[in-house]
Coordinates of C-alpha atoms and ligand atoms in Angstrom, one line a residue:
X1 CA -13.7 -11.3 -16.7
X2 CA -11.6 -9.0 -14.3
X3 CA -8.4 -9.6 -13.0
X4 CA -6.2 -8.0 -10.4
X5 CA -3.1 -6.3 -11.9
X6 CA -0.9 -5.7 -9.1
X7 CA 1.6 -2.8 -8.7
X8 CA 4.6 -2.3 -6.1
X9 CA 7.4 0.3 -6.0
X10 CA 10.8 -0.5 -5.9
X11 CA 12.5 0.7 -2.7
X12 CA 15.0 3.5 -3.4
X13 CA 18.6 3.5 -2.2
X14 CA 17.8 6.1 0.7
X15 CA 15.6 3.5 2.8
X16 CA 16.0 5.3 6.2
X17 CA 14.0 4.7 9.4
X18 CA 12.4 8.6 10.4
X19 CA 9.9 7.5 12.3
X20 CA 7.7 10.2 10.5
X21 CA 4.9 7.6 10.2
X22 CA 1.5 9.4 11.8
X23 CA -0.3 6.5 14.5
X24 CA 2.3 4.2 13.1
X25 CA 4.0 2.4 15.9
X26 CA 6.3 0.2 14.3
X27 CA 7.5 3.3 12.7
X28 CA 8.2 5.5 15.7
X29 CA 9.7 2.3 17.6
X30 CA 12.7 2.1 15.1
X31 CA 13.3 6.2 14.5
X32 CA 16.8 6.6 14.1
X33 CA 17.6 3.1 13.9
X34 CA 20.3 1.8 11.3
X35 CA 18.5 0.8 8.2
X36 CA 19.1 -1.5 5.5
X37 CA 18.5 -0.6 1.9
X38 CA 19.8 -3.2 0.1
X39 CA 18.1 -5.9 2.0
X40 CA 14.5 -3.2 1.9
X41 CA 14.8 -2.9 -1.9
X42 CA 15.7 -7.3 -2.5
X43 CA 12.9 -8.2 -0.1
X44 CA 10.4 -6.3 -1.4
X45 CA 11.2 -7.3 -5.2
X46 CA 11.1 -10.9 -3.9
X47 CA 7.6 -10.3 -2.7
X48 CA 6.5 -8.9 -5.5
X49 CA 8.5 -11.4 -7.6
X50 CA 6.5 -14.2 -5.5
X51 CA 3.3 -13.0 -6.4
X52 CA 4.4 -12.9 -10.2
X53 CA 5.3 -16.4 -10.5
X54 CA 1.6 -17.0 -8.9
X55 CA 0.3 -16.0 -12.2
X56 CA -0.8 -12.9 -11.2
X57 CA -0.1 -9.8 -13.3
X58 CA 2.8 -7.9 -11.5
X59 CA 4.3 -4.3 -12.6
X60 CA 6.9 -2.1 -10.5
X61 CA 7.3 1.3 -10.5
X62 CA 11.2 2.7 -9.7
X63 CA 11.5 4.8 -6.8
X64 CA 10.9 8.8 -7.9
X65 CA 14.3 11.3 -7.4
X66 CA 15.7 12.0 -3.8
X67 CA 16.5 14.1 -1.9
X68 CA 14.2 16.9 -2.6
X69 CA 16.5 19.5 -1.9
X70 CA 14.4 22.3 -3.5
X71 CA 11.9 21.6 -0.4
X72 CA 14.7 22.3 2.2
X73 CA 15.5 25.3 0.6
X74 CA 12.2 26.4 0.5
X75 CA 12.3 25.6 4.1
X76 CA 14.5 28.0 4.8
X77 CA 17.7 25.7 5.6
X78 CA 20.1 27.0 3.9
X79 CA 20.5 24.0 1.5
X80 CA 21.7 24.7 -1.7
X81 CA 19.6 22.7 -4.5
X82 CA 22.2 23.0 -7.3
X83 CA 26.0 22.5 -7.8
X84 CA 27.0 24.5 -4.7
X85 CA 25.8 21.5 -2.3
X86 CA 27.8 21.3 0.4
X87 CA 28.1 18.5 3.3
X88 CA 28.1 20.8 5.7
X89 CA 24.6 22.4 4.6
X90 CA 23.3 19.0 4.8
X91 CA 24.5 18.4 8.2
X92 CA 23.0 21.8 9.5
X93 CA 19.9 21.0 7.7
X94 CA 19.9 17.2 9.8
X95 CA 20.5 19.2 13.1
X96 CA 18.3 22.0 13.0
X97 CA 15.1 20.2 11.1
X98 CA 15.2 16.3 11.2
X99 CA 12.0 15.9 10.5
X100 CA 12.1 17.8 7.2
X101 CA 15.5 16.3 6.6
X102 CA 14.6 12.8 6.5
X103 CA 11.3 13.5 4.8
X104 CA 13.4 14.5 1.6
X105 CA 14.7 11.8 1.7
X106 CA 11.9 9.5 2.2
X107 CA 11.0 6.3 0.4
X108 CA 7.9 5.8 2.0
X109 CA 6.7 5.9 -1.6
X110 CA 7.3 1.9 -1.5
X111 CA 3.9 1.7 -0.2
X112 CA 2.2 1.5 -2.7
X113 CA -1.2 0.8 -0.9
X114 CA -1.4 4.5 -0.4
X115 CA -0.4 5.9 -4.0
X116 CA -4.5 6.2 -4.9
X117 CA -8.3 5.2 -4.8
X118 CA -8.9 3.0 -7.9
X119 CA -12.7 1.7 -8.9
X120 CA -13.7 -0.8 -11.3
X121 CA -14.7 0.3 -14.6
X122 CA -17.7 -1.7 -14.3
X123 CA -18.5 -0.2 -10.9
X124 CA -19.0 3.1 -12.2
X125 CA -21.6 4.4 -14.0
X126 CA -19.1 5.8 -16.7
X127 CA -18.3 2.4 -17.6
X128 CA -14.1 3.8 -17.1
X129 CA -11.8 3.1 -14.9
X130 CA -11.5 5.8 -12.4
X131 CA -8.0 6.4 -9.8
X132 CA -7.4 9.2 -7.9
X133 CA -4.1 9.9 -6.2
X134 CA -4.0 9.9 -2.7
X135 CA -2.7 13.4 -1.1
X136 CA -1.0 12.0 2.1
X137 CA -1.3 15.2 3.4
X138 CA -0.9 13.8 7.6
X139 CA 2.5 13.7 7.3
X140 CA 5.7 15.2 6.4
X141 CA 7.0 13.0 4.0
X142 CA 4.2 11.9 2.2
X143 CA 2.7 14.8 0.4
X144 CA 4.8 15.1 -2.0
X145 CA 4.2 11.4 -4.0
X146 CA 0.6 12.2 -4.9
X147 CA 2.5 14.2 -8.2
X148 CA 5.1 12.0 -8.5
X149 CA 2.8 8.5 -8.6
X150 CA 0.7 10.2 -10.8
X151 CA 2.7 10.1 -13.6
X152 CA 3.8 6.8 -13.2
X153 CA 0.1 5.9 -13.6
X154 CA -0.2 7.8 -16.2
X155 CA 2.7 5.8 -17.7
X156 CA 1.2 2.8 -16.7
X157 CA -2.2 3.5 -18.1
X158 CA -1.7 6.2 -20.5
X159 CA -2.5 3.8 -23.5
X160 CA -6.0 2.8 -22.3
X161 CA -9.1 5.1 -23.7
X162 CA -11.0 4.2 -21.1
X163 CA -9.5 5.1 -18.0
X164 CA -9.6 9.1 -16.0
X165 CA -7.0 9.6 -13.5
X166 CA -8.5 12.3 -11.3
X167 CA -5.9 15.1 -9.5
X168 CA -5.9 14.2 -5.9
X169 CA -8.2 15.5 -3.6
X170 CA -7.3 19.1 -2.5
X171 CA -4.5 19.4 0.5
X172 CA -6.8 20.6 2.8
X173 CA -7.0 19.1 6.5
X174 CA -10.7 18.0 6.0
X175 CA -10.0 16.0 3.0
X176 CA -6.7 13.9 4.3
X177 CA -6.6 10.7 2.3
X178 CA -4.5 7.6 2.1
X179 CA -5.8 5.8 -0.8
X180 CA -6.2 1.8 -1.0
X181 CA -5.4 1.4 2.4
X182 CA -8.6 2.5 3.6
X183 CA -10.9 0.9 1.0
X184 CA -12.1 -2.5 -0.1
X185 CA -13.5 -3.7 -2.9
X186 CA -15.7 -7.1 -3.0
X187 CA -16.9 -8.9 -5.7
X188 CA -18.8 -12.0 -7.3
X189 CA -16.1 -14.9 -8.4
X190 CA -16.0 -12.9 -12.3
X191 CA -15.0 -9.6 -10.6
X192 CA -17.9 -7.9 -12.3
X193 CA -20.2 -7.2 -9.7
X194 CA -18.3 -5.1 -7.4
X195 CA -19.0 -3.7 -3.8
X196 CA -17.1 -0.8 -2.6
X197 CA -16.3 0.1 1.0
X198 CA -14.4 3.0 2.4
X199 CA -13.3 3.4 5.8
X200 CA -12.7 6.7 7.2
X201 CA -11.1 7.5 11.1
X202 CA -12.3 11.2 11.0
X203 CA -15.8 12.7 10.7
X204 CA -16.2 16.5 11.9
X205 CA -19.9 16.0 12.8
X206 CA -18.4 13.0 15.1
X207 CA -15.2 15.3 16.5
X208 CA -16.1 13.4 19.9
X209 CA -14.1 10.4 19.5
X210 CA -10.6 10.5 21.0
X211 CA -8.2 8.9 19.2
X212 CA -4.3 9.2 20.6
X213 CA -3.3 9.9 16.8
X214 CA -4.4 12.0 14.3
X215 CA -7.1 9.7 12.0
X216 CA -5.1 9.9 8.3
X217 CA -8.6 9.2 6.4
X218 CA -11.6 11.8 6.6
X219 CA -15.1 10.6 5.7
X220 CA -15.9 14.3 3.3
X221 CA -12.3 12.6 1.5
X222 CA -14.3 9.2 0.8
X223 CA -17.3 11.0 -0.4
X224 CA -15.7 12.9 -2.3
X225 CA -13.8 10.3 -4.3
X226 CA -17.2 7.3 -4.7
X227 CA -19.0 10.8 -5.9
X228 CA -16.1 11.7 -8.7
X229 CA -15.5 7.7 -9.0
X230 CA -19.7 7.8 -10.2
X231 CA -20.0 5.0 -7.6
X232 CA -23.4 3.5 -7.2
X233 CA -24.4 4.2 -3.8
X234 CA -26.3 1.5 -3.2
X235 CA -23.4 -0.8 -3.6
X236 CA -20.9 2.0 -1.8
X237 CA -20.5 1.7 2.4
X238 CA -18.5 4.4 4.5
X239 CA -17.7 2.4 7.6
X240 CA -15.8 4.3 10.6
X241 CA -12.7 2.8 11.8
X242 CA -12.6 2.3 15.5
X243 CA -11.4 4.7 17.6
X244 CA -9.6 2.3 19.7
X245 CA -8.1 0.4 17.0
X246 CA -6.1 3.7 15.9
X247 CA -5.3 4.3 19.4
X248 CA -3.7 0.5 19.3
X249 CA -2.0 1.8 16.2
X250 CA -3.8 1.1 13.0
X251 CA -3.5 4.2 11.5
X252 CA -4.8 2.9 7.9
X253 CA -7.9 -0.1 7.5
X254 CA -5.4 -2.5 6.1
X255 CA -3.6 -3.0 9.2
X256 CA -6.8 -4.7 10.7
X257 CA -8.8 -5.4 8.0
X258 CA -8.0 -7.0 4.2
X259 CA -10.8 -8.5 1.4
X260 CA -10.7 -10.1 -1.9
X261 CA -13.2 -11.2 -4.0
X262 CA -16.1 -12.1 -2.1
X263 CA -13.9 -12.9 0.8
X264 CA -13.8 -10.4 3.9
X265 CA -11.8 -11.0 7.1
X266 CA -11.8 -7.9 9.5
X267 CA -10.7 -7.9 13.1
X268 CA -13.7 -6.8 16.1
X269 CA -12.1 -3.4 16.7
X270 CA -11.8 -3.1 13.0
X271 CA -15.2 -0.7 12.1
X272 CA -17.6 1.4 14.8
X273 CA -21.3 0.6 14.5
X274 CA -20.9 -0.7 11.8
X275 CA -22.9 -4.1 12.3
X276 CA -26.2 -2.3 10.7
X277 CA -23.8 -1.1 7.7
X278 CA -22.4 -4.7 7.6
X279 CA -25.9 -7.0 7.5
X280 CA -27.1 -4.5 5.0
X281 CA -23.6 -5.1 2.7
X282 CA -24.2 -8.7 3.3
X283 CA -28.3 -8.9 2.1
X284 CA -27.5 -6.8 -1.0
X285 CA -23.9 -9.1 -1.6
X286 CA -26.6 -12.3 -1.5
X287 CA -29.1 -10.6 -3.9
X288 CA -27.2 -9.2 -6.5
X289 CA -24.5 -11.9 -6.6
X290 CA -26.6 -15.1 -5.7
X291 CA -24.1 -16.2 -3.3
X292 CA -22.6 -15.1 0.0
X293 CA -20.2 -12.5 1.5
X294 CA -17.4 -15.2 3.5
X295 CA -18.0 -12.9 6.1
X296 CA -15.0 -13.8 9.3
X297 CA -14.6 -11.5 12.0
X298 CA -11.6 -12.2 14.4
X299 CA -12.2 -11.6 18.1
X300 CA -10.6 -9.5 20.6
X301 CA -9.6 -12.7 23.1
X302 CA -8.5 -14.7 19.8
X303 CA -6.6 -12.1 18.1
X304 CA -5.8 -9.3 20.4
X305 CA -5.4 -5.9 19.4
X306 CA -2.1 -5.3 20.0
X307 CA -0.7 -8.9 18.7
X308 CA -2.9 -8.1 15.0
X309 CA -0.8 -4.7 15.1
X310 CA 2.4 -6.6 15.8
X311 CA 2.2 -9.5 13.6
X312 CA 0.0 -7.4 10.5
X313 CA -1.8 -10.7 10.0
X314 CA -4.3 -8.2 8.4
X315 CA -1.9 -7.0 6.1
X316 CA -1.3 -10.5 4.3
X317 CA -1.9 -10.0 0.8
X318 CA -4.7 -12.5 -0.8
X319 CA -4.5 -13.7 -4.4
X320 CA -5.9 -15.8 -6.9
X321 CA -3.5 -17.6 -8.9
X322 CA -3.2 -17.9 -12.0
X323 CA -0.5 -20.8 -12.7
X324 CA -1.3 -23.2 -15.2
X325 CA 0.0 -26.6 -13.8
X326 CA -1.2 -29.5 -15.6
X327 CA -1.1 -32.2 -12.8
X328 CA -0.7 -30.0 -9.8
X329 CA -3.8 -28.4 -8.4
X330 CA -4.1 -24.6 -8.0
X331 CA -5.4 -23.5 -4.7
X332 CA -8.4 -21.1 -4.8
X333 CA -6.7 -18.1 -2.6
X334 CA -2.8 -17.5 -1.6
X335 CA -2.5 -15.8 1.5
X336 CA 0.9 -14.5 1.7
X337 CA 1.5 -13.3 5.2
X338 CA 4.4 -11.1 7.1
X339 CA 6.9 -13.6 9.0
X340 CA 5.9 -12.3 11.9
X341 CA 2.7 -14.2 11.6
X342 CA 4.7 -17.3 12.1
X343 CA 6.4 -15.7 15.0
X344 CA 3.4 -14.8 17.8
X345 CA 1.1 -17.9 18.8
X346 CA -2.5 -16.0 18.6
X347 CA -1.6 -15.5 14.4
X348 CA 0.2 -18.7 13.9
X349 CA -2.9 -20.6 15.3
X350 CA -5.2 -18.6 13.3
X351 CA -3.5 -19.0 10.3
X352 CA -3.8 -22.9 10.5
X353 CA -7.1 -23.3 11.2
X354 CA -7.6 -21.0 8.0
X355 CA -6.0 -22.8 5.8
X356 CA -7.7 -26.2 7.2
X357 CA -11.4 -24.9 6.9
X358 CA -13.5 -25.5 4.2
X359 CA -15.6 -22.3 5.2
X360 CA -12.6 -20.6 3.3
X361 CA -11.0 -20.1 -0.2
X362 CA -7.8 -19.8 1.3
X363 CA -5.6 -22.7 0.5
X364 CA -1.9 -22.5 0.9
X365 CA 0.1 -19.6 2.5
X366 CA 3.5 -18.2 2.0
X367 CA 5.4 -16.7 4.4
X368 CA 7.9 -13.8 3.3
X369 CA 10.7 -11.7 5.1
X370 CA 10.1 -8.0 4.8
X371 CA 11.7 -7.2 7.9
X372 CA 12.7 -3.4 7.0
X373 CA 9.5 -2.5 5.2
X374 CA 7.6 -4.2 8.4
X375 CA 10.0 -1.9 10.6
X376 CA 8.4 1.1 8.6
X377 CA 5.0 -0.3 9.5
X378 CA 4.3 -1.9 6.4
X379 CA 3.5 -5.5 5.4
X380 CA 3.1 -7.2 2.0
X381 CA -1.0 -6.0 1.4
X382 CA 1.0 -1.9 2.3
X383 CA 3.2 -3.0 -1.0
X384 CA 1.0 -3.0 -3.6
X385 CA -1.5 -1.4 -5.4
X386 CA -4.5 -3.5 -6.8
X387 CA -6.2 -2.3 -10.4
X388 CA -8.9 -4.7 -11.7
X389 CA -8.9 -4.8 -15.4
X390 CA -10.3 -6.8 -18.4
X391 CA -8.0 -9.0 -20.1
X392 CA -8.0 -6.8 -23.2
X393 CA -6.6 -3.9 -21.4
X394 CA -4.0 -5.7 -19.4
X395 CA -2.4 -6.6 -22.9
X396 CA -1.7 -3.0 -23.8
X397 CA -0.2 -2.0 -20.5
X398 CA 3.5 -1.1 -21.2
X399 CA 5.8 -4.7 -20.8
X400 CA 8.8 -3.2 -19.6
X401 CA 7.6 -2.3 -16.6
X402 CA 5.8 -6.1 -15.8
X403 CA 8.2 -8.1 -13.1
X404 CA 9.5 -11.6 -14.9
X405 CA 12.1 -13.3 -14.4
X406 CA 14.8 -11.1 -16.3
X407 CA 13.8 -7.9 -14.7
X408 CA 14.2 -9.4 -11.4
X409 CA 17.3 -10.8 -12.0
X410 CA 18.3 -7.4 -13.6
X411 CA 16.9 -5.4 -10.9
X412 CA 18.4 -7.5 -7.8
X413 CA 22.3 -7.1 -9.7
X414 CA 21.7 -3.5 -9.7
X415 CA 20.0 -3.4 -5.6
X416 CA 23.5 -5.4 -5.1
X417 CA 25.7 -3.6 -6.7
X418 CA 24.5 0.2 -6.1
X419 CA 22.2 0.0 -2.7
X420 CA 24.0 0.8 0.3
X421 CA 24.0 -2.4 2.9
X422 CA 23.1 0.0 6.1
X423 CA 22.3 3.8 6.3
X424 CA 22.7 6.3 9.6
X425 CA 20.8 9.2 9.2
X426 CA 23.9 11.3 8.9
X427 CA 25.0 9.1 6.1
X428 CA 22.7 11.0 4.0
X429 CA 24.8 14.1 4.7
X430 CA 27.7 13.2 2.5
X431 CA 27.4 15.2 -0.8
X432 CA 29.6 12.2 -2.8
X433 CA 26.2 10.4 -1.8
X434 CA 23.8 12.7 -2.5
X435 CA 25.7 12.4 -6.4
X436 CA 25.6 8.9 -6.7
X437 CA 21.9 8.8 -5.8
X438 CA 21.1 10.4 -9.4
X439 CA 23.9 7.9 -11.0
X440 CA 21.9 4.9 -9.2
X441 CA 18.2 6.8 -10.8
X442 CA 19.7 6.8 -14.4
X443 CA 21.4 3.1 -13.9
X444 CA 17.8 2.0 -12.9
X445 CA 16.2 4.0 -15.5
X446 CA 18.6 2.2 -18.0
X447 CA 17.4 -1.3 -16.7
X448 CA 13.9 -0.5 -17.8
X449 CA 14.2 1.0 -21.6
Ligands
LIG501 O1 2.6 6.0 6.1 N1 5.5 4.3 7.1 C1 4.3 4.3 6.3 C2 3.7 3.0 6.3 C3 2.6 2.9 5.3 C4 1.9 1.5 5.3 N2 0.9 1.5 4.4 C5 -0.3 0.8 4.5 N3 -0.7 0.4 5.7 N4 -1.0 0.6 3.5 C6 3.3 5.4 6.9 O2 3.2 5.5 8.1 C7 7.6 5.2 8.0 C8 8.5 6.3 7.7 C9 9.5 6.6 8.8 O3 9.6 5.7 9.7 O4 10.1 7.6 8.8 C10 6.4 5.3 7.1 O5 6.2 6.3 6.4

């Protein structure tokens, strides 16, 4: 039996609005906006803390070091990266490159969605585990978390003999990837027989499409990861994402599109010409499994475009739980959905008649506030990263760094006592800052050994 182990990242302390994010338009709307770190970092722990106390397996990885100041001098900015930081490089840095500037001091690494590609031992031939971290190489602030997640799986996974985290992908243009955001995995009930989609925006031999944004995922990136993954390719689909769907905003498949188990709900704008690719997913999902895919696509007129991007009704996170009530029953699927979903008519309606049909596993759905990740472009399914493992394996992952009750009490005192309430960008110019950001790394550090 397979289960979901679920990872999120804990925002860091420098939760700033850049508007850096590629196609993202929630991201670009709030550039330069004041942001709220404290409130970033508690609402995203509560999430994650949510989902915990659903039974499922829940870990957290603490936010890597920032700023990287080496990067700005490398850039030529005149900022010095050791003791002879000054405020006033900072601030000439800020006015001469913003771009740069906020992207050292990015925490987009609390989406954890994008940190890598992970397959199902039993869906590779190897029998292992395999992950590969994502290279992020579309924007300017990503790049750089590849190396630093890496090691955090590592950490996380070190102990298992079974598992091969891969290098990412090389950081070449043609081979842009953004990791679980742009790939599904579908299963049988047990989790055992597994069916793995990617969805890619960019193919060179298809360079005719125009898209207002740059697609993040390439199709030779997909490839390459099933081939290295030793994905069976008759159980492995490539589906394009729609060009007009990106244009509307959805720079990554999870922002139209989300699965679980054998439960797959995908907007119409979600894939391109994909209905062949989809009917031959479902024939092989019948035969090998014995049951059917829960197939539900959501139309144009009931969901439109614009209102899916707006509301990331797509981006609600499904679980099983595992809570073992003795008289209460335990719903089949949790859909825990953005706020927002309660907020615009076409997703609030949806929602209900979801949770009423008997078509569906879903049973019960939580709403949660993650108004400044969602002002990033990023809703609770962006916040975690999903690893299926056996039972046996899950007991030798490392305790400290599983979310119960006493780390998230610990962790919320620190957020309140440490995280700044709001943040300017020129905030991040102050040098006495800049010092207690490594303070705030080792207190956090602390809380975990
Ligand atoms: O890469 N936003 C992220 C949001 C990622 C969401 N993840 C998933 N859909 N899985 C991005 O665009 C905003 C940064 C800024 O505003 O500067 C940002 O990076």
């Amino acid at each position: 039996m397979f289960t979901e182990i679920n990872i999120d990242a804990l925002v860091g302390p420098t939760h700033h609005f850049g508007g850096l994010g590629v196609g993202n338009v929630a991201s670009q709307q709030h550039a330069y906006r004041t942001s709220r770190p404290r409130e970033a970092a508690l609402e995203g722990l509560r999430k994650a803390a949510l989902v915990a106390s659903l039974g499922v397996p829940q870990y957290i990885f603490l936010p890597p070091p920032r700023p990287r100041l080496k990067w700005l001098h490398e850039l030529g900015l005149g900022v010095d990266s050791t003791e002879h930081l000054s405020s006033e490089q900072l601030s000439a840095a800020l006015q001469i490159a913003p771009q740069a500037f906020s992207a050292a001091f990015s925490c987009a690494f609390m989406w954890a969605a994008n940190m890598a590609t992970v397959s199902a031992a039993c869906d590779c031939r190897d029998r292992r585990l395999h992950i590969t971290p994502a290279n992020l190489i579309s924007s300017w602030h990503r790049a750089s978390e590849s190396a630093e997640r890496a090691i955090d799986l590592k950490r996380l996974l070190g102990l298992q003999d079974n598992c091969t985290i891969h290098p990412p992908l090389s950081s070449i243009v043609p081979l842009r990837d953004e990791g679980a955001a742009n790939h599904m995995r579908l299963s049988d009930p047990t989790g055992k027989i597994g069916f793995n989609i990617f969805v890619y925006g960019d193919d060179s031999e298809l360079a005719s499409h125009d898209c207002r944004f740059l697609p993040r995922q390439t199709r030779a990136a997909c490839e390459a990861i099933a081939r290295r993954h030793q994905l069976d390719p008759a159980r492995t689909f490539f589906l394009q994402q729609h060009p007009a769907g990106i244009s509307a905003g959805v720079f990554h498949n999870d922002v139209i599109a989300t699965s679980h188990a054998s439960l797959l709900i995908h907007h119409e704008l979600a894939f391109y010409n994909a209905e062949q690719q989809l009917q031959r997913l479902e024939e092989i999902f019948r035969q090998t499994t014995g049951a059917p895919l829960l197939r539900m696509e959501i139309s144009n007129s009931d969901l439109p475009i614009d209102e899916a991007v707006q509301s990331y009704f797509f981006n609600s996170q499904i679980i099983t739980p595992h809570t073992h009530t003795s008289s209460n029953h335990t719903p089949q699927m949790v859909l825990i959905c953005p706020q927002q979903c309660q907020r615009i008519a076409s997703t609030g309606r949806l929602i209900e008649r979801l949770v009423a049909s008997s078509d569906h596993p879903i049973e019960e759905v939580h709403y949660v506030s993650l108004e400044q990740s969602m002002a990033g472009g990023g809703g609770p399914a962006c916040l975690r990263l999903r690893i299926p493992l056996a039972h046996d394996d899950i007991a030798q992952l490392p305790r400290q760094l599983r979310i119960d009750r006493q780390l998230e009490e610990r962790l919320a005192v620190a957020i309140e006592r440490w995280y700044p309430e709001s943040l300017e960008l020129t905030d991040l110019c102050s040098v006495a800052f800049v010092r207690e950001l490594s303070q705030i790394s080792d207190h956090l550090q602390r809380i975990f050994n």
